[in-house]
Amino acid sequence: MAHVKGRPVSHRWKVLGVGVAANASFAAAFSGIPATAVFLRPAYGIGTGELGFVLGMLGLGIVLSELPWGLLTDRWGDRRVLLLGLASTMAALLAMALWGAPSAVHVPGPHALAAGFLAIGLLGGSVNGSSGRAVMAWFGPKERGLAMSIRQTAVPGGAAIGALLLPALASHAGFAWVYGALAAMCLLSAILTIMWVREPDGPGTEAVSPRSQDSMMTAAPARSPLRRAQVWRMVGGIAALCMPQVAVITFASVFMHDFGHAGSVATGAALAAVQIGAAVARVWSGRWTDLRGNRNAWLRTCAALTAVLFVLLAVATALCAHAVRQELTLPLFALIGLSVLLVAGGIAASAWHGVAFTELATLAGHGRVGSALAMGNTGAFIAFWLAPSVIPMLLAAFGWPAVWLAAAACAALAWPAFARAASNPAPAGASAGALAPTVRPAEQRAGNSAAA
């Protein structure tokens, strides 16, 4: 069995476990804290408008910090940045537990709360690019899609933990325990990082030969992804395809309740189906595209399928609008049809993340993985920041069909962004083993024929 710095090849699964834990820790914060909104308002004495402002600071902090953290990761290495980010995020959460939680003698104002949430977003944005770079370094070309897809499931997994744990803590123990629990999760992830995350040195995986690994270690870094139009196009596609995903995550419950007059059980079942289906689809698509070498084709398929499903949802919603205007309960078959389209669209709009970030990192090349992943995460979180603000305006002006048509339009914009470039020349001094783009089987056969 091959070894890396005295560790067996199977050590890469421990590194993947650290990536999952780190992403889940931060996902529990940026998705779990908003789940406590019902308790935040009375505890801090703020209104709904102020609540939206302070919660928006979490997303704003991530948007502002992703790219600087990614650039730092490529300079310092994933282990240092991951440890620094987890430790500083833990410190910010502990500070919130000590001085930012409401008590009988002191209730922080909305500006202090917003500053605390902004700091959590700014510091926690470090885990995305650094953990992704670690996973990409330890897994070979035929496993990276699966590994990155598994890592991406940590986001809905951590969000589920936060949504289940934090509201209960806020209700029964107070917000000091909310922040303390999140700090403890960051501490656990930091300990796992210290134990297991290392830079691979020498033959790193079963899928990479020693010769190609030696070339990787001496290869010159690729040109900065910030100056490559192809990378920016991929980032734009990621941001665009996140829009319909965010529309479902944030407003599916409102749609089913207000428009479909569905009960809480049906609404919860639909949202659970979206999350479970998306997690399964991410892992399956990662493995499938690893075997077939067709990441771009899969991304374009997801974009096209999402656009079609949301157009059908918009049409079905428009057809049912008359019954809603008359304040009539939708027939059961109509509600089931809307739910099926909503769930299918949500899954299609969420199934591609691991594959997209794998292709983005591969496209960036040697020494630029952290920067490229940070660019992709910035685009994704811009969507998570903008979509909840735009959707209410569309809804108020034009109704639900316009919301779903806008989601379909965003998916359609992503389709050309995922087109594979005709060529991807390596920089001077770089080797083919340095995170080279996936070679499609047909292209490989054509190249062999040409060589013959």
XYZ file of C-alpha atoms in Angstrom:
452
model
C 0.000 0.000 0.000
C 1.237 3.472 -0.853
C 1.929 5.900 1.961
C 1.944 9.685 2.389
C 4.331 11.039 5.016
C 4.152 7.669 6.729
C 0.362 7.479 6.416
C -1.548 4.925 4.304
C -3.560 5.979 1.306
C -6.749 5.392 3.343
C -5.800 8.475 5.392
C -7.490 10.577 2.699
C -10.872 9.532 4.111
C -9.906 11.068 7.445
C -9.052 14.297 5.644
C -12.459 14.156 3.966
C -14.035 13.603 7.389
C -12.337 16.763 8.660
C -13.663 18.676 5.657
C -17.184 17.451 6.368
C -16.900 18.312 10.070
C -15.509 21.803 9.416
C -18.174 22.659 6.838
C -20.934 21.230 9.026
C -19.716 23.304 11.986
C -19.983 26.545 10.068
C -23.198 25.529 8.263
C -24.781 24.959 11.681
C -23.956 28.602 12.466
C -24.961 30.414 9.274
C -28.087 28.277 8.761
C -28.905 27.460 12.378
C -28.797 30.985 13.822
C -31.550 32.185 11.425
C -33.628 29.223 12.615
C -33.730 30.909 16.039
C -35.332 34.052 14.561
C -38.553 33.587 16.551
C -36.528 33.766 19.760
C -34.047 36.408 18.578
C -36.696 39.102 18.267
C -38.014 39.071 21.851
C -34.644 38.211 23.406
C -32.887 41.193 21.818
C -35.961 43.441 21.633
C -35.782 43.978 17.870
C -38.417 44.132 15.148
C -38.738 42.139 11.957
C -36.896 44.767 9.900
C -33.953 44.817 12.303
C -34.005 41.017 12.392
C -33.526 40.863 8.623
C -30.664 43.345 8.872
C -28.720 41.479 11.558
C -29.216 38.065 9.957
C -28.079 39.483 6.614
C -24.734 40.291 8.204
C -23.892 36.576 8.351
C -24.195 36.248 4.583
C -22.467 39.566 3.938
C -19.477 38.486 6.011
C -19.130 35.285 3.987
C -19.386 37.146 0.682
C -16.698 39.634 1.700
C -14.253 37.111 3.145
C -14.375 34.066 0.856
C -11.930 35.345 -1.757
C -9.316 36.734 0.685
C -9.386 33.449 2.605
C -8.982 31.504 -0.652
C -5.987 33.545 -1.746
C -4.448 33.063 1.698
C -5.054 29.313 1.486
C -3.041 29.044 -1.731
C -0.217 30.990 -0.052
C -0.196 29.418 3.426
C -1.683 25.980 2.823
C -5.028 24.488 3.773
C -4.034 23.237 7.250
C -2.894 26.609 8.555
C -5.866 28.511 7.164
C -8.372 25.913 8.317
C -6.941 25.993 11.858
C -6.799 29.793 11.886
C -10.345 30.093 10.607
C -11.827 27.551 13.020
C -9.960 29.023 15.995
C -10.935 32.612 15.197
C -14.558 31.649 14.530
C -14.628 29.805 17.853
C -13.215 32.913 19.557
C -15.904 35.105 17.970
C -18.639 32.719 19.102
C -17.229 32.590 22.632
C -17.141 36.390 22.691
C -20.796 36.401 21.666
C -21.589 33.898 24.436
C -19.838 36.051 27.048
C -20.769 39.559 25.938
C -23.239 39.288 23.053
C -25.985 37.180 24.635
C -28.934 38.938 26.313
C -29.143 38.620 30.074
C -31.148 40.067 32.935
C -28.707 42.963 33.327
C -27.721 43.671 29.720
C -29.314 43.294 26.287
C -26.987 44.104 23.359
C -28.376 46.492 20.772
C -29.036 45.568 17.153
C -25.797 47.166 15.928
C -23.715 45.137 18.380
C -25.569 41.978 17.340
C -25.026 42.796 13.657
C -21.304 43.368 14.272
C -21.039 39.993 16.008
C -22.809 38.181 13.188
C -20.657 39.973 10.614
C -17.517 38.811 12.441
C -18.789 35.212 12.482
C -19.399 35.354 8.729
C -16.044 37.003 7.996
C -14.069 34.440 10.006
C -16.139 31.352 9.205
C -15.779 31.901 5.466
C -12.308 30.378 5.805
C -13.513 26.780 6.058
C -14.977 26.450 2.571
C -11.927 26.977 0.385
C -9.358 25.519 2.796
C -11.230 22.267 3.435
C -11.959 21.903 -0.281
C -8.299 22.379 -1.147
C -7.315 19.690 1.370
C -9.765 17.218 -0.145
C -8.626 17.972 -3.701
C -4.990 17.440 -2.685
C -5.575 14.023 -1.128
C -7.899 12.454 -3.708
C -6.967 11.340 -7.195
C -8.667 12.503 -10.430
C -11.041 9.532 -10.461
C -12.267 10.176 -6.904
C -12.400 13.949 -6.549
C -15.965 14.360 -7.754
C -17.242 11.833 -5.212
C -15.108 13.286 -2.407
C -16.133 16.882 -3.070
C -19.778 15.853 -3.375
C -19.610 14.106 0.004
C -18.018 17.237 1.463
C -20.842 19.364 0.029
C -23.447 17.265 1.871
C -22.030 18.743 5.077
C -23.829 22.018 4.318
C -27.406 20.645 4.487
C -26.280 18.244 7.223
C -24.879 21.031 9.386
C -27.917 23.171 8.637
C -30.174 20.358 9.838
C -28.164 20.026 13.061
C -28.391 23.751 13.653
C -32.119 23.866 12.899
C -32.818 21.027 15.332
C -30.434 22.030 18.137
C -30.218 25.820 18.278
C -33.908 26.791 18.585
C -34.284 24.345 21.484
C -31.208 25.806 23.199
C -32.427 29.369 22.610
C -35.845 28.528 24.047
C -34.767 26.624 27.141
C -31.220 27.765 27.960
C -30.647 31.121 26.272
C -28.403 32.433 23.547
C -25.194 32.033 25.528
C -25.685 28.288 25.092
C -26.462 28.733 21.381
C -23.133 30.449 20.757
C -21.330 28.108 23.113
C -22.597 24.998 21.315
C -21.436 26.387 17.972
C -18.030 27.219 19.472
C -17.744 23.641 20.744
C -18.393 22.321 17.218
C -15.614 24.554 15.865
C -13.288 23.321 18.616
C -13.960 19.680 17.719
C -13.275 20.393 14.045
C -10.033 22.187 14.958
C -8.869 19.189 17.010
C -9.588 16.851 14.096
C -7.676 19.222 11.802
C -4.630 19.108 14.077
C -4.776 15.315 14.179
C -5.343 14.474 10.536
C -4.899 17.284 8.016
C -1.463 17.394 6.388
C -0.152 18.429 2.991
C 0.420 15.261 0.919
C 4.062 14.747 0.052
C 5.140 12.130 -2.450
C 2.777 9.492 -3.895
C -0.480 10.811 -2.552
C -3.233 8.590 -3.859
C -3.772 5.346 -5.645
C -4.987 7.282 -8.680
C -1.839 9.372 -9.175
C 1.447 7.835 -10.195
C 4.684 8.750 -8.367
C 6.046 10.382 -11.521
C 3.023 12.659 -11.919
C 3.109 13.494 -8.215
C 6.785 14.440 -8.418
C 5.932 16.714 -11.323
C 3.119 18.265 -9.323
C 5.462 19.134 -6.483
C 7.805 21.007 -8.804
C 5.205 22.459 -11.173
C 4.835 26.196 -11.423
C 1.497 27.519 -10.135
C -1.124 28.076 -12.803
C -2.108 31.573 -13.850
C -4.331 33.307 -11.292
C -7.992 32.309 -11.755
C -8.896 35.952 -11.146
C -7.496 36.702 -14.603
C -9.116 33.812 -16.455
C -12.435 34.374 -18.207
C -13.223 30.659 -18.235
C -13.058 30.478 -14.436
C -15.231 33.576 -14.060
C -17.764 32.044 -16.445
C -17.942 28.930 -14.293
C -18.350 31.090 -11.181
C -21.180 32.952 -12.887
C -22.871 29.654 -13.695
C -22.598 28.552 -10.063
C -24.130 31.815 -8.845
C -26.948 31.656 -11.403
C -27.866 28.050 -10.643
C -27.869 28.785 -6.901
C -30.752 31.244 -7.426
C -33.501 28.612 -7.993
C -32.027 26.516 -5.176
C -32.296 29.459 -2.772
C -35.815 30.185 -4.007
C -36.905 26.702 -2.946
C -34.991 26.654 0.345
C -36.244 30.037 1.524
C -39.735 30.326 0.042
C -41.062 26.811 -0.605
C -42.774 26.744 2.784
C -44.362 30.147 2.156
C -45.533 29.029 -1.309
C -47.097 25.816 -0.080
C -48.775 27.525 2.874
C -50.026 30.716 1.205
C -50.691 29.444 -2.302
C -51.361 25.738 -1.837
C -52.955 25.996 1.628
C -50.907 22.943 2.597
C -50.498 21.937 6.197
C -47.246 21.952 8.150
C -46.795 18.185 7.751
C -47.016 18.327 3.957
C -44.746 21.352 3.825
C -42.152 19.752 6.079
C -42.260 16.540 4.067
C -41.665 18.451 0.824
C -38.685 20.357 2.244
C -37.239 17.174 3.722
C -37.618 15.443 0.354
C -35.688 18.263 -1.332
C -32.792 18.058 1.128
C -32.592 14.263 1.198
C -32.946 14.002 -2.564
C -30.280 16.673 -3.098
C -27.819 14.910 -0.774
C -28.308 11.555 -2.519
C -28.074 13.161 -5.960
C -24.855 14.988 -5.058
C -23.072 11.849 -3.917
C -24.345 9.763 -6.840
C -23.455 12.420 -9.429
C -19.978 12.821 -7.974
C -19.249 9.125 -8.377
C -20.954 8.896 -11.789
C -19.044 11.814 -13.284
C -15.767 10.473 -11.861
C -16.313 7.252 -13.781
C -17.491 8.868 -17.018
C -15.458 12.076 -17.052
C -18.484 14.155 -18.037
C -18.723 16.869 -15.372
C -19.580 19.696 -17.746
C -22.262 17.630 -19.460
C -23.812 16.841 -16.078
C -23.764 20.518 -15.054
C -25.472 21.548 -18.290
C -28.035 18.782 -17.800
C -28.815 20.034 -14.291
C -29.177 23.609 -15.567
C -31.465 22.591 -18.443
C -33.568 20.261 -16.292
C -33.923 22.943 -13.601
C -35.059 25.501 -16.177
C -37.660 23.118 -17.623
C -39.018 22.085 -14.212
C -39.398 25.665 -12.996
C -41.123 26.695 -16.226
C -43.572 23.829 -15.694
C -44.013 24.919 -12.068
C -44.725 28.494 -13.188
C -47.303 27.284 -15.715
C -48.977 24.985 -13.186
C -49.028 27.801 -10.630
C -50.652 30.160 -13.119
C -53.310 27.554 -13.956
C -54.096 27.107 -10.270
C -54.078 30.832 -9.524
C -57.798 31.235 -10.221
C -58.711 28.840 -7.414
C -56.372 30.674 -5.050
C -57.871 34.062 -5.986
C -61.301 32.679 -5.152
C -59.881 31.496 -1.805
C -60.720 27.945 -2.680
C -58.747 24.956 -1.496
C -56.766 23.409 -4.341
C -57.841 19.935 -5.423
C -55.609 17.280 -3.938
C -54.215 16.252 -7.319
C -53.263 19.879 -8.064
C -51.476 20.276 -4.732
C -49.640 16.985 -5.269
C -48.631 18.073 -8.770
C -47.271 21.408 -7.530
C -45.418 19.645 -4.719
C -43.842 17.130 -7.087
C -42.654 19.876 -9.447
C -41.334 21.930 -6.524
C -39.425 18.996 -5.029
C -38.063 17.874 -8.401
C -36.971 21.405 -9.247
C -35.338 21.827 -5.855
C -33.387 18.593 -6.238
C -32.260 19.436 -9.776
C -31.169 22.893 -8.608
C -29.151 21.392 -5.722
C -27.657 18.189 -7.148
C -24.641 19.697 -8.911
C -22.572 21.428 -6.206
C -19.844 18.850 -5.643
C -19.336 18.289 -9.368
C -19.212 22.031 -10.112
C -16.634 22.794 -7.445
C -14.526 19.809 -8.501
C -14.495 21.040 -12.093
C -13.773 24.588 -10.942
C -10.776 23.456 -8.901
C -9.528 21.261 -11.740
C -9.879 24.151 -14.142
C -7.876 26.455 -11.854
C -4.830 24.180 -11.911
C -1.891 23.595 -9.605
C -1.491 26.016 -6.714
C -4.781 27.862 -7.340
C -7.398 25.541 -5.901
C -8.093 27.636 -2.802
C -8.593 30.803 -4.852
C -10.904 29.106 -7.349
C -13.050 27.460 -4.676
C -13.300 30.793 -2.888
C -14.481 32.453 -6.099
C -17.152 29.786 -6.517
C -18.286 30.087 -2.907
C -18.445 33.867 -3.256
C -20.766 33.492 -6.228
C -22.907 30.982 -4.341
C -23.247 33.138 -1.248
C -24.026 36.229 -3.306
C -27.014 34.257 -4.578
C -27.933 33.265 -1.024
C -27.704 36.936 -0.055
C -29.565 38.484 -3.012
C -32.333 36.003 -3.790
C -34.250 36.391 -0.490
C -34.358 40.156 -1.097
C -35.455 39.994 -4.745
C -38.099 37.274 -4.444
C -40.492 39.265 -2.174
C -40.421 42.157 -4.651
C -41.260 39.849 -7.575
C -43.957 38.181 -5.512
C -45.577 41.467 -4.520
C -45.516 42.838 -8.074
C -46.329 39.813 -10.240
C -47.172 36.785 -8.090
C -45.749 33.290 -7.772
C -45.578 32.446 -11.492
C -43.103 35.306 -11.956
C -40.965 33.990 -9.079
C -40.678 30.552 -10.644
C -40.110 31.975 -14.141
C -37.274 34.105 -12.769
C -35.767 30.976 -11.212
C -36.023 29.217 -14.579
C -34.341 32.169 -16.293
C -31.410 32.001 -13.868
C -31.001 28.278 -14.565
C -31.074 29.004 -18.298
C -28.289 31.558 -17.829
C -26.189 28.887 -16.139
C -26.443 26.501 -19.098
C -23.968 28.291 -21.440
C -21.705 29.124 -18.484
C -20.989 25.421 -18.009
C -19.880 24.854 -21.591
C -16.447 23.238 -21.653
C -13.711 25.269 -23.308
C -12.158 23.873 -26.461
C -8.736 23.935 -24.870
C -7.141 24.591 -21.519
C -3.452 25.272 -22.057
C -1.256 24.656 -19.059
C 1.043 27.413 -17.856
C 4.732 27.275 -18.522
C 6.375 24.779 -16.238
C 3.163 23.038 -15.213
C 2.760 19.330 -15.668
C -0.127 17.231 -16.836
C -0.462 15.738 -13.395
C -1.085 19.077 -11.736
C -4.838 18.885 -11.412
C -5.253 18.471 -15.164
C -8.813 18.710 -16.469
C -10.694 15.479 -16.763
C -10.011 13.680 -20.045
C -13.207 12.438 -21.638
C -13.098 8.860 -22.937
C -13.987 9.926 -26.492
C -11.260 12.561 -26.484
C -8.750 10.049 -25.192
C -9.564 7.595 -27.985
C -9.298 10.364 -30.563
C -5.939 11.419 -29.173
C -4.643 7.869 -29.268
C -5.752 7.537 -32.881
C -4.073 10.775 -33.829
C -0.847 9.702 -32.110
C -0.916 6.407 -33.967
